[in-house]
């Protein structure tokens, strides 16, 4: 990559990221995944099932079923040495059994993505002032920011979800709002989850940003002040543009975590990926197929997020700043 | 009789128990170039930082154009628009190009629109001979080039007074010349400069006055000929001879 002198964390991140784009198979898989998702959503949500009926998979199961039974027969005829063929048969059996569940899970993926993106984006809006308060604030501001961070990082996310959902009037208030739960607008539980993820993620994100702000040399703000910028403007125009770039690698972790933690929303009845998987599994008893499938979908989301953040990092890279171009 | 451009009147500064400046007083007229010399820890940089209030004084007063700027109700941002500063370790904004460094203050402090700010920015980069590096980031510049951008950044605010805090101390010896040359040009243009530096060549040729600071006090203050050829205080002579030994061969 031509970056022999990057920092240790920089090198680790770069190596990991480079590993993704350097593999055409990864890009191809992620591309196929998103093509499927977008076509599925368009068909189910926008076109009212014009391409194919809702809850009907794009992929036929018959070829996989027949492949499985043919290979199964072959494995049996081979006797004791037939077990590898048996495994392949099992794989096709898995595919045939899983395919019918793809459409409802795609709907769950939509909710998972929405939850994650809203949580991370709204959390970011809170995290930036929170981290600035931690680094540059006066005694009181600093204590409040620290208290907030400790509270939300120190208690379980699931407990926060439950408290917000069951113990506060939030649920009732949101339910009474117009359009909530109609058409495209998800019901109140979803919004309570968004609020919980926002508050929780803000605390974690602020920690990543805080340590990044600390790595911006003090002289940068001094220089900003010396040309007549106020402290706030100096932070805004000089410290943050640098600090946020330093924060990208750590912050990417938070995004990846949140994709998976968003599954906790299922506990307050949000119909996201995990909840849909669990409810179909308890109806069909196909736990293995469904949870392997859900795992693969989460994996695809996580790899997509890593690729996206790698792209963002490259796009905003500045020579001499952060992890690239040293 | 007009007011001096800058006046320090009995300025005191201490950090806790440690007294850094003990009653410093001097005046500068517009167009003067004063060079401050003195052993490390003598309070040179602190004195400079008191002038644009990056450091607050504990006693005395500082006047710019006859106006007291060390009052509690002085707007420090207004003051800093009038007093530019060049730093020892450059402190260029690492995320901005050379042009971006020069224009940030114009845009965000003076409120000039981008196109007009860039036009001025190019002029100031030309002034320090770096028009061709306008789009380079600090990490892509040599130390000497960085410091020249630092000077252009301070100049862009059109300050009444420029402060230089050891502008060549962090440079490799072969890069000192280009920075000193720019500083000489500025001195010749009549820009008022207060320079903390041990660049004796610059001090001899460009300074109106030399101020020798030791232990937080001005030991001697006079034109370069007097200070270098005929120092009045014994400490000045001792310091200068030590400086010559360490700078031998330059």
Coordinates of C-alpha atoms in Angstrom, one line a residue:
Chain A
X1 CA 0.0 0.0 0.0
X2 CA 3.0 2.3 0.1
X3 CA 2.5 3.4 3.7
X4 CA 5.5 2.0 5.5
X5 CA 5.4 4.4 8.4
X6 CA 1.8 4.3 9.5
X7 CA 1.0 4.0 13.2
X8 CA 0.3 0.6 14.7
X9 CA -3.4 1.0 14.8
X10 CA -3.3 2.6 11.4
X11 CA -1.4 -0.4 10.0
X12 CA -3.8 -2.9 11.5
X13 CA -6.8 -1.1 10.1
X14 CA -5.3 -0.5 6.7
X15 CA -4.3 -4.1 6.5
X16 CA -7.8 -5.3 7.4
X17 CA -9.4 -2.8 5.0
X18 CA -7.0 -3.6 2.2
X19 CA -7.8 -7.3 2.7
X20 CA -11.4 -6.5 1.8
X21 CA -11.0 -4.5 -1.4
X22 CA -8.2 -6.6 -2.6
X23 CA -10.6 -9.6 -2.8
X24 CA -12.8 -9.3 -5.8
X25 CA -14.9 -12.2 -4.4
X26 CA -15.8 -10.1 -1.4
X27 CA -16.9 -7.2 -3.6
X28 CA -18.9 -9.5 -5.8
X29 CA -20.6 -11.2 -2.9
X30 CA -21.5 -7.8 -1.2
X31 CA -22.7 -6.5 -4.6
X32 CA -24.9 -9.5 -5.1
X33 CA -26.2 -9.2 -1.6
X34 CA -27.2 -5.6 -2.1
X35 CA -28.7 -6.2 -5.5
X36 CA -30.9 -8.9 -4.0
X37 CA -31.9 -6.7 -1.1
X38 CA -32.8 -3.6 -3.2
X39 CA -34.8 -5.6 -5.7
X40 CA -36.5 -7.4 -2.9
X41 CA -37.4 -4.2 -1.0
X42 CA -38.5 -2.5 -4.2
X43 CA -40.8 -5.4 -5.1
X44 CA -42.2 -5.8 -1.6
X45 CA -42.5 -2.2 -0.4
X46 CA -42.8 0.0 -3.5
X47 CA -44.2 -2.2 -6.3
X48 CA -46.6 -4.1 -4.1
X49 CA -45.3 -7.4 -5.3
X50 CA -45.3 -6.6 -9.0
X51 CA -42.3 -8.7 -9.9
X52 CA -43.0 -11.6 -7.7
X53 CA -45.6 -12.2 -5.0
X54 CA -44.6 -11.1 -1.5
X55 CA -43.1 -13.8 0.7
X56 CA -42.2 -15.8 -2.4
X57 CA -38.5 -16.2 -3.0
X58 CA -36.8 -15.2 -6.2
X59 CA -34.9 -18.4 -6.1
X60 CA -36.6 -21.8 -6.8
X61 CA -36.0 -24.6 -4.3
X62 CA -36.6 -27.5 -6.6
X63 CA -33.1 -27.7 -8.2
X64 CA -31.5 -27.7 -4.8
X65 CA -33.9 -30.3 -3.5
X66 CA -33.2 -32.6 -6.4
X67 CA -29.5 -32.0 -6.2
X68 CA -29.7 -32.9 -2.5
X69 CA -31.6 -36.1 -3.0
X70 CA -29.4 -37.2 -6.0
X71 CA -26.2 -36.5 -4.0
X72 CA -27.8 -38.1 -0.9
X73 CA -28.4 -41.3 -2.9
X74 CA -24.9 -41.2 -4.3
X75 CA -23.5 -40.8 -0.8
X76 CA -25.5 -43.8 0.4
X77 CA -24.3 -46.0 -2.5
X78 CA -20.7 -45.1 -1.8
X79 CA -21.0 -46.6 1.6
X80 CA -18.5 -45.6 4.4
X81 CA -16.3 -43.4 2.0
X82 CA -19.4 -41.4 0.8
X83 CA -19.5 -38.9 3.7
X84 CA -17.9 -35.9 1.9
X85 CA -20.6 -36.3 -0.8
X86 CA -23.1 -36.4 2.1
X87 CA -21.8 -33.1 3.3
X88 CA -22.4 -31.5 -0.1
X89 CA -25.9 -33.0 -0.1
X90 CA -26.5 -31.5 3.3
X91 CA -25.4 -28.1 2.0
X92 CA -28.0 -28.2 -0.8
X93 CA -30.6 -29.4 1.6
X94 CA -29.8 -26.4 3.8
X95 CA -30.2 -24.1 0.7
X96 CA -33.5 -25.7 -0.3
X97 CA -34.8 -25.3 3.3
X98 CA -33.6 -21.7 3.7
X99 CA -34.7 -20.1 0.5
X100 CA -38.4 -19.8 1.4
X101 CA -37.4 -17.7 4.5
X102 CA -35.3 -15.2 2.6
X103 CA -38.2 -12.8 1.8
X104 CA -39.4 -12.2 5.4
X105 CA -35.8 -11.9 6.6
X106 CA -35.1 -9.3 3.9
X107 CA -37.9 -7.2 5.5
X108 CA -36.2 -7.7 8.9
X109 CA -32.8 -6.6 7.4
X110 CA -34.5 -3.3 6.3
X111 CA -35.6 -2.6 9.9
X112 CA -32.1 -3.6 11.2
X113 CA -30.4 -1.2 8.8
X114 CA -32.8 1.6 9.6
X115 CA -32.3 1.1 13.3
X116 CA -28.6 1.0 13.0
X117 CA -28.3 4.0 10.7
X118 CA -30.6 6.2 12.7
X119 CA -29.0 5.2 16.0
X120 CA -25.4 5.8 14.7
X121 CA -26.3 9.1 13.0
X122 CA -28.4 10.6 15.8
X123 CA -25.8 9.3 18.3
X124 CA -23.1 11.0 16.3
X125 CA -24.9 14.3 16.6
X126 CA -24.9 14.0 20.4
X127 CA -21.4 12.4 20.6
X128 CA -19.6 15.3 19.0
X129 CA -20.6 18.0 21.6
X130 CA -20.3 15.4 24.3
X131 CA -16.7 14.6 23.4
X132 CA -15.9 18.3 22.9
X133 CA -17.3 18.9 26.4
X134 CA -15.1 16.2 27.8
X135 CA -11.9 17.6 26.3
X136 CA -12.5 21.3 26.3
X137 CA -15.4 21.9 28.7
X138 CA -15.2 23.6 32.1
X139 CA -15.5 21.6 35.3
X140 CA -19.4 21.4 35.3
X141 CA -19.8 20.7 31.6
X142 CA -17.1 18.1 31.8
X143 CA -18.7 16.3 34.8
X144 CA -22.1 16.2 33.1
X145 CA -20.6 14.7 29.9
X146 CA -18.6 12.2 32.0
X147 CA -21.6 11.3 34.0
X148 CA -23.7 10.7 30.8
X149 CA -20.9 8.6 29.3
X150 CA -20.4 6.5 32.4
X151 CA -24.2 5.9 32.8
X152 CA -24.8 4.7 29.3
X153 CA -21.6 2.7 29.0
X154 CA -21.9 1.3 32.4
X155 CA -25.4 -0.2 32.2
X156 CA -26.6 -2.9 29.9
X157 CA -28.1 -1.8 26.6
X158 CA -30.9 -4.2 27.2
X159 CA -31.8 -2.6 30.5
X160 CA -31.8 0.8 28.9
X161 CA -34.2 -0.5 26.2
X162 CA -36.5 -2.0 28.9
X163 CA -36.5 1.1 31.0
X164 CA -37.3 3.3 28.1
X165 CA -40.0 1.0 26.7
X166 CA -41.7 -0.1 29.9
X167 CA -40.9 2.4 32.6
X168 CA -41.2 5.7 30.9
X169 CA -44.2 7.3 29.2
X170 CA -42.1 7.4 26.0
X171 CA -44.0 4.5 24.4
X172 CA -47.4 6.1 25.0
X173 CA -46.3 9.5 23.8
X174 CA -44.9 8.1 20.6
X175 CA -47.9 5.9 20.0
X176 CA -50.1 9.0 20.1
X177 CA -48.1 10.8 17.5
X178 CA -49.8 11.0 14.1
X179 CA -48.7 8.6 11.3
X180 CA -46.7 6.4 13.7
X181 CA -47.3 2.8 12.8
X182 CA -49.0 3.6 9.5
X183 CA -47.7 2.8 6.1
X184 CA -43.9 3.2 5.9
X185 CA -43.6 4.6 9.4
X186 CA -42.8 1.9 11.9
X187 CA -44.7 1.5 15.2
X188 CA -43.7 3.0 18.5
X189 CA -41.4 0.2 19.7
X190 CA -39.1 0.9 16.8
X191 CA -38.8 4.5 17.7
X192 CA -38.1 3.7 21.4
X193 CA -35.3 1.5 20.2
X194 CA -33.9 4.3 18.0
X195 CA -33.9 6.6 21.0
X196 CA -32.2 3.9 23.1
X197 CA -29.6 3.2 20.5
X198 CA -29.0 6.9 20.0
X199 CA -28.4 7.6 23.7
X200 CA -26.3 4.5 24.1
X201 CA -24.2 4.8 20.9
X202 CA -23.6 8.5 21.7
X203 CA -21.8 7.5 24.8
X204 CA -19.6 5.0 23.0
X205 CA -19.0 7.2 20.0
X206 CA -18.0 10.1 22.3
X207 CA -15.3 8.0 23.8
X208 CA -13.8 7.2 20.4
X209 CA -14.0 10.9 19.4
X210 CA -12.7 12.1 22.7
X211 CA -9.5 10.1 22.4
X212 CA -9.1 11.3 18.8
X213 CA -9.5 14.9 19.9
X214 CA -6.9 14.4 22.5
X215 CA -4.4 13.3 19.8
X216 CA -4.8 16.6 18.0
X217 CA -1.7 18.6 19.1
X218 CA -2.5 21.5 21.4
X219 CA -0.7 23.9 19.1
X220 CA -3.4 23.6 16.5
X221 CA -6.0 25.3 18.8
X222 CA -3.4 27.8 19.9
X223 CA -2.7 28.7 16.3
X224 CA -6.4 29.0 15.6
X225 CA -6.8 31.3 18.6
X226 CA -3.8 33.4 17.5
X227 CA -5.5 34.4 14.2
X228 CA -8.6 35.6 16.2
X229 CA -10.9 32.6 16.1
X230 CA -12.9 32.1 19.2
X231 CA -12.4 28.8 21.1
X232 CA -15.6 27.4 19.7
X233 CA -14.7 28.3 16.1
X234 CA -11.2 27.0 16.6
X235 CA -12.6 23.7 17.8
X236 CA -15.1 23.7 14.9
X237 CA -12.8 24.7 12.1
X238 CA -9.5 23.3 13.2
X239 CA -9.7 20.6 15.9
X240 CA -12.8 18.7 14.8
X241 CA -11.9 18.3 11.1
X242 CA -8.6 16.6 12.3
X243 CA -10.0 14.8 15.3
X244 CA -12.9 13.3 13.4
X245 CA -10.5 11.9 10.8
X246 CA -8.4 10.3 13.6
X247 CA -11.6 8.8 15.0
X248 CA -12.7 7.0 11.9
X249 CA -11.0 3.6 12.6
X250 CA -12.4 3.3 16.1
X251 CA -15.7 4.8 15.2
X252 CA -16.1 2.1 12.5
X253 CA -16.0 -0.5 15.3
X254 CA -19.0 1.2 16.9
X255 CA -20.9 1.0 13.7
X256 CA -20.1 -2.7 13.4
X257 CA -21.1 -3.3 17.0
X258 CA -24.4 -1.4 16.6
X259 CA -25.4 -3.6 13.6
X260 CA -25.3 -6.6 15.9
X261 CA -26.5 -4.9 19.1
X262 CA -29.6 -3.7 17.2
X263 CA -30.8 -7.3 17.6
X264 CA -31.6 -6.5 21.2
X265 CA -34.5 -4.4 19.9
X266 CA -36.3 -7.7 19.4
X267 CA -36.8 -7.9 23.2
X268 CA -39.1 -4.9 23.0
X269 CA -41.0 -6.4 20.0
X270 CA -39.3 -4.5 17.2
X271 CA -39.6 -6.7 14.1
X272 CA -36.0 -6.5 12.9
X273 CA -33.9 -9.3 11.5
X274 CA -33.4 -11.2 14.8
X275 CA -37.0 -11.0 15.9
X276 CA -38.2 -12.2 12.5
X277 CA -35.7 -15.1 12.5
X278 CA -36.7 -16.1 16.0
X279 CA -40.5 -15.9 15.4
X280 CA -40.3 -17.9 12.1
X281 CA -38.0 -20.5 13.8
X282 CA -40.4 -21.0 16.7
X283 CA -43.2 -21.6 14.2
X284 CA -41.3 -23.9 11.9
X285 CA -38.7 -25.4 14.3
X286 CA -36.1 -24.8 11.6
X287 CA -33.8 -23.2 14.1
X288 CA -30.5 -24.2 12.5
X289 CA -31.3 -23.0 9.0
X290 CA -32.8 -19.8 10.2
X291 CA -30.2 -18.7 12.6
X292 CA -27.3 -19.7 10.2
X293 CA -29.1 -17.6 7.6
X294 CA -29.6 -14.7 10.0
X295 CA -25.9 -14.9 10.9
X296 CA -24.9 -14.8 7.3
X297 CA -27.1 -11.7 6.7
X298 CA -25.5 -9.9 9.7
X299 CA -22.1 -10.9 8.4
X300 CA -23.0 -9.4 5.0
X301 CA -24.1 -6.2 6.7
X302 CA -20.9 -6.0 8.8
X303 CA -18.7 -6.5 5.7
X304 CA -20.6 -3.9 3.8
X305 CA -20.1 -1.4 6.7
X306 CA -16.4 -2.2 6.8
X307 CA -16.1 -1.6 3.0
X308 CA -18.1 1.7 3.3
X309 CA -15.9 3.0 6.2
X310 CA -12.8 2.0 4.2
X311 CA -14.1 4.1 1.3
X312 CA -15.0 7.0 3.5
X313 CA -11.6 6.9 5.1
X314 CA -9.9 7.0 1.7
X315 CA -12.1 9.8 0.5
X316 CA -11.4 12.1 3.4
X317 CA -7.7 11.2 3.8
X318 CA -5.3 14.1 4.0
X319 CA -1.5 13.6 3.6
X320 CA 0.1 13.4 7.0
X321 CA -3.2 13.1 8.9
X322 CA -4.3 9.9 10.6
X323 CA -3.8 6.5 9.1
X324 CA -3.1 7.2 5.4
X325 CA -0.4 8.9 3.4
X326 CA 2.2 9.2 6.2
Chain B
X1 CA 3.5 63.0 20.1
X2 CA 1.7 59.9 19.1
X3 CA 1.4 56.8 21.2
X4 CA 3.9 54.0 20.7
X5 CA 2.5 51.0 18.8
X6 CA 3.2 48.6 21.6
X7 CA 3.9 49.4 25.2
X8 CA 4.6 47.0 28.0
X9 CA 4.3 48.7 31.4
X10 CA 5.8 46.9 34.4
X11 CA 4.5 43.5 33.3
X12 CA 4.5 40.6 35.8
X13 CA 3.8 37.0 35.2
X14 CA 4.1 34.0 37.4
X15 CA 3.1 30.4 37.2
X16 CA 2.3 29.6 40.9
X17 CA 5.5 30.1 42.8
X18 CA 7.6 30.6 39.7
X19 CA 8.1 34.2 38.7
X20 CA 8.6 34.3 34.9
X21 CA 8.3 38.1 34.2
X22 CA 9.3 40.6 36.9
X23 CA 8.4 44.1 35.8
X24 CA 9.1 44.2 32.1
X25 CA 8.7 47.5 30.4
X26 CA 9.5 48.7 26.9
X27 CA 8.0 50.5 23.9
X28 CA 7.9 49.9 20.2
X29 CA 7.0 52.4 17.5
X30 CA 5.3 51.4 14.3
X31 CA 7.8 50.0 11.8
X32 CA 10.2 48.9 14.6
X33 CA 11.8 45.5 14.5
X34 CA 12.8 44.5 18.0
X35 CA 14.7 41.2 18.6
X36 CA 14.5 39.6 22.1
X37 CA 17.4 37.5 23.1
X38 CA 18.2 35.7 26.4
X39 CA 18.9 32.3 27.9
X40 CA 16.3 29.6 27.7
X41 CA 13.8 30.0 30.5
X42 CA 14.3 33.7 30.7
X43 CA 10.7 34.4 29.9
X44 CA 11.0 35.5 26.2
X45 CA 8.2 33.3 24.8
X46 CA 6.0 34.0 27.8
X47 CA 6.4 37.7 27.2
X48 CA 5.5 37.3 23.5
X49 CA 2.4 35.3 24.4
X50 CA 1.3 37.9 26.9
X51 CA 1.1 40.5 24.1
X52 CA -1.6 38.6 22.3
X53 CA -3.0 37.1 25.5
X54 CA -2.3 33.5 24.8
X55 CA -1.0 34.0 28.3
X56 CA -2.6 36.3 30.9
X57 CA -0.4 38.6 32.9
X58 CA -0.6 39.0 36.7
X59 CA 0.5 42.6 37.0
X60 CA 1.2 45.7 34.9
X61 CA -0.4 46.6 31.6
X62 CA 0.1 46.2 27.9
X63 CA -1.0 48.9 25.5
X64 CA -1.6 48.6 21.7
X65 CA -1.9 52.0 20.0
X66 CA -2.4 53.6 23.4
X67 CA -5.3 51.2 24.3
X68 CA -4.9 48.9 27.2
X69 CA -5.4 45.4 25.9
X70 CA -4.9 43.5 29.2
X71 CA -8.2 44.7 30.8
X72 CA -10.6 42.0 31.6
X73 CA -13.2 43.4 29.2
X74 CA -10.9 43.5 26.2
X75 CA -12.1 41.3 23.4
X76 CA -9.2 38.9 22.9
X77 CA -10.4 37.9 19.4
X78 CA -10.3 41.6 18.3
X79 CA -6.8 41.9 19.8
X80 CA -5.6 38.9 18.0
X81 CA -6.9 40.1 14.6
X82 CA -4.4 43.0 15.1
X83 CA -1.5 40.9 16.4
X84 CA -0.2 38.0 14.3
X85 CA 1.9 35.2 15.6
X86 CA 4.5 32.9 14.1
X87 CA 5.3 29.8 16.1
X88 CA 8.5 27.9 16.7
X89 CA 6.9 24.6 15.6
X90 CA 4.8 26.2 12.9
X91 CA 1.5 24.9 14.1
X92 CA 0.1 24.9 10.6
X93 CA -3.5 23.6 10.4
X94 CA -2.7 20.0 9.4
X95 CA -5.9 19.4 7.5
X96 CA -5.7 22.4 5.3
X97 CA -3.5 23.2 2.3
X98 CA -1.1 26.0 2.4
X99 CA -3.8 28.2 0.8
X100 CA -6.4 26.9 3.2
X101 CA -4.1 27.8 6.1
X102 CA -3.7 31.4 4.9
X103 CA -7.4 31.9 4.1
X104 CA -9.0 30.3 7.2
X105 CA -8.7 33.5 9.2
X106 CA -9.9 35.7 6.3
X107 CA -13.0 33.6 5.9
X108 CA -14.0 32.6 9.4
X109 CA -12.7 35.7 11.3
X110 CA -13.0 38.5 8.8
X111 CA -16.0 36.9 7.0
X112 CA -14.6 37.4 3.5
X113 CA -16.1 35.2 0.9
X114 CA -14.1 32.2 -0.5
X115 CA -13.1 33.7 -3.8
X116 CA -11.9 37.0 -2.4
X117 CA -10.1 35.2 0.4
X118 CA -8.3 33.0 -2.0
X119 CA -7.2 35.9 -4.1
X120 CA -5.7 37.5 -1.0
X121 CA -4.3 34.2 0.1
X122 CA -2.4 33.8 -3.2
X123 CA -0.9 37.2 -2.8
X124 CA 0.4 36.4 0.7
X125 CA 1.8 33.1 -0.5
X126 CA 3.5 34.9 -3.3
X127 CA 4.9 37.3 -0.7
X128 CA 6.7 34.4 1.0
X129 CA 7.6 32.8 -2.4
X130 CA 5.3 29.8 -2.1
X131 CA 2.7 30.4 -4.8
X132 CA 3.6 27.1 -6.4
X133 CA 2.9 25.2 -3.1
X134 CA -0.6 26.7 -2.6
X135 CA -2.3 23.2 -2.9
X136 CA 0.3 21.3 -0.8
X137 CA -0.6 20.0 2.6
X138 CA 1.7 20.8 5.6
X139 CA 3.0 17.3 5.6
X140 CA 4.2 17.7 2.0
X141 CA 6.2 20.9 2.8
X142 CA 9.8 21.2 4.1
X143 CA 10.3 22.9 7.5
X144 CA 11.3 26.2 5.9
X145 CA 8.3 26.1 3.6
X146 CA 6.0 25.4 6.6
X147 CA 7.4 28.4 8.4
X148 CA 6.9 30.6 5.4
X149 CA 3.3 29.5 5.2
X150 CA 3.0 30.2 8.9
X151 CA 4.3 33.8 8.2
X152 CA 1.8 34.1 5.3
X153 CA -1.0 33.0 7.5
X154 CA -0.2 35.6 10.1
X155 CA 0.3 38.3 7.4
X156 CA -3.1 37.5 5.9
X157 CA -4.9 39.0 8.8
X158 CA -3.1 42.3 8.1
X159 CA -1.8 42.7 11.6
X160 CA -0.4 45.9 13.1
X161 CA 2.2 43.8 14.9
X162 CA 3.8 40.5 14.1
X163 CA 5.1 38.3 16.9
X164 CA 7.8 35.7 16.1
X165 CA 8.4 33.0 18.7
X166 CA 11.8 31.4 17.8
X167 CA 10.8 31.0 14.1
X168 CA 13.9 29.3 13.0
X169 CA 14.7 27.1 16.1
X170 CA 13.0 24.0 14.8
X171 CA 14.6 24.2 11.4
X172 CA 17.5 22.3 9.9
X173 CA 20.4 24.7 9.5
X174 CA 20.1 24.8 5.7
X175 CA 16.5 25.8 5.8
X176 CA 17.0 28.8 8.2
X177 CA 18.1 31.1 5.4
X178 CA 14.8 31.1 3.4
X179 CA 12.8 32.0 6.5
X180 CA 15.2 34.8 7.6
X181 CA 15.1 36.2 4.1
X182 CA 11.3 36.5 4.2
X183 CA 11.6 38.1 7.6
X184 CA 14.1 40.6 6.3
X185 CA 11.8 41.5 3.4
X186 CA 9.0 42.1 5.9
X187 CA 11.2 44.3 8.0
X188 CA 12.2 46.3 4.9
X189 CA 8.5 46.8 4.1
X190 CA 8.1 48.5 7.4
X191 CA 6.1 45.8 9.2
X192 CA 6.3 46.0 13.0
X193 CA 7.9 42.9 14.3
X194 CA 8.7 41.6 17.8
X195 CA 11.0 38.7 17.3
X196 CA 12.3 36.1 19.8
X197 CA 15.3 34.7 18.1
X198 CA 19.0 34.0 18.3
X199 CA 19.5 34.5 14.6
X200 CA 22.3 37.0 15.1
X201 CA 22.6 37.8 11.4
X202 CA 19.0 38.9 11.3
X203 CA 19.4 40.7 14.6
X204 CA 22.4 42.7 13.4
X205 CA 21.1 43.6 10.1
X206 CA 17.3 44.1 10.6
X207 CA 16.7 45.0 14.2
X208 CA 15.9 48.5 15.4
X209 CA 16.5 47.4 19.0
X210 CA 17.7 44.4 20.8
X211 CA 16.2 43.4 24.1
X212 CA 18.2 41.2 26.4
X213 CA 15.9 39.4 28.8
X214 CA 17.3 37.4 31.7
X215 CA 15.5 35.9 34.6
X216 CA 12.3 37.7 33.8
X217 CA 13.9 41.2 33.6
X218 CA 15.1 43.3 30.8
X219 CA 18.8 43.5 31.5
X220 CA 19.7 45.7 28.5
X221 CA 17.8 47.3 25.7
X222 CA 19.4 49.2 22.9
X223 CA 20.3 49.3 19.2
X224 CA 22.2 46.3 17.9
X225 CA 25.6 48.1 17.6
X226 CA 25.5 49.1 21.2
X227 CA 24.4 45.7 22.5
X228 CA 26.7 43.6 20.4
X229 CA 29.8 45.8 20.3
X230 CA 29.6 47.5 23.6
X231 CA 27.3 45.8 26.0
X232 CA 26.7 47.9 29.2
X233 CA 25.8 45.0 31.5
X234 CA 28.2 42.2 32.4
X235 CA 25.4 39.6 32.0
X236 CA 24.8 40.7 28.4
X237 CA 28.5 40.3 27.5
X238 CA 28.6 36.9 29.1
X239 CA 25.5 35.7 27.3
X240 CA 26.7 37.0 24.0
X241 CA 30.0 35.3 24.3
X242 CA 28.3 32.0 25.2
X243 CA 26.0 32.4 22.2
X244 CA 29.0 33.0 19.9
X245 CA 30.7 29.9 21.1
X246 CA 27.6 27.7 20.5
X247 CA 26.9 29.3 17.1
X248 CA 30.5 29.1 15.9
X249 CA 30.9 28.2 12.3
X250 CA 27.6 29.6 11.1

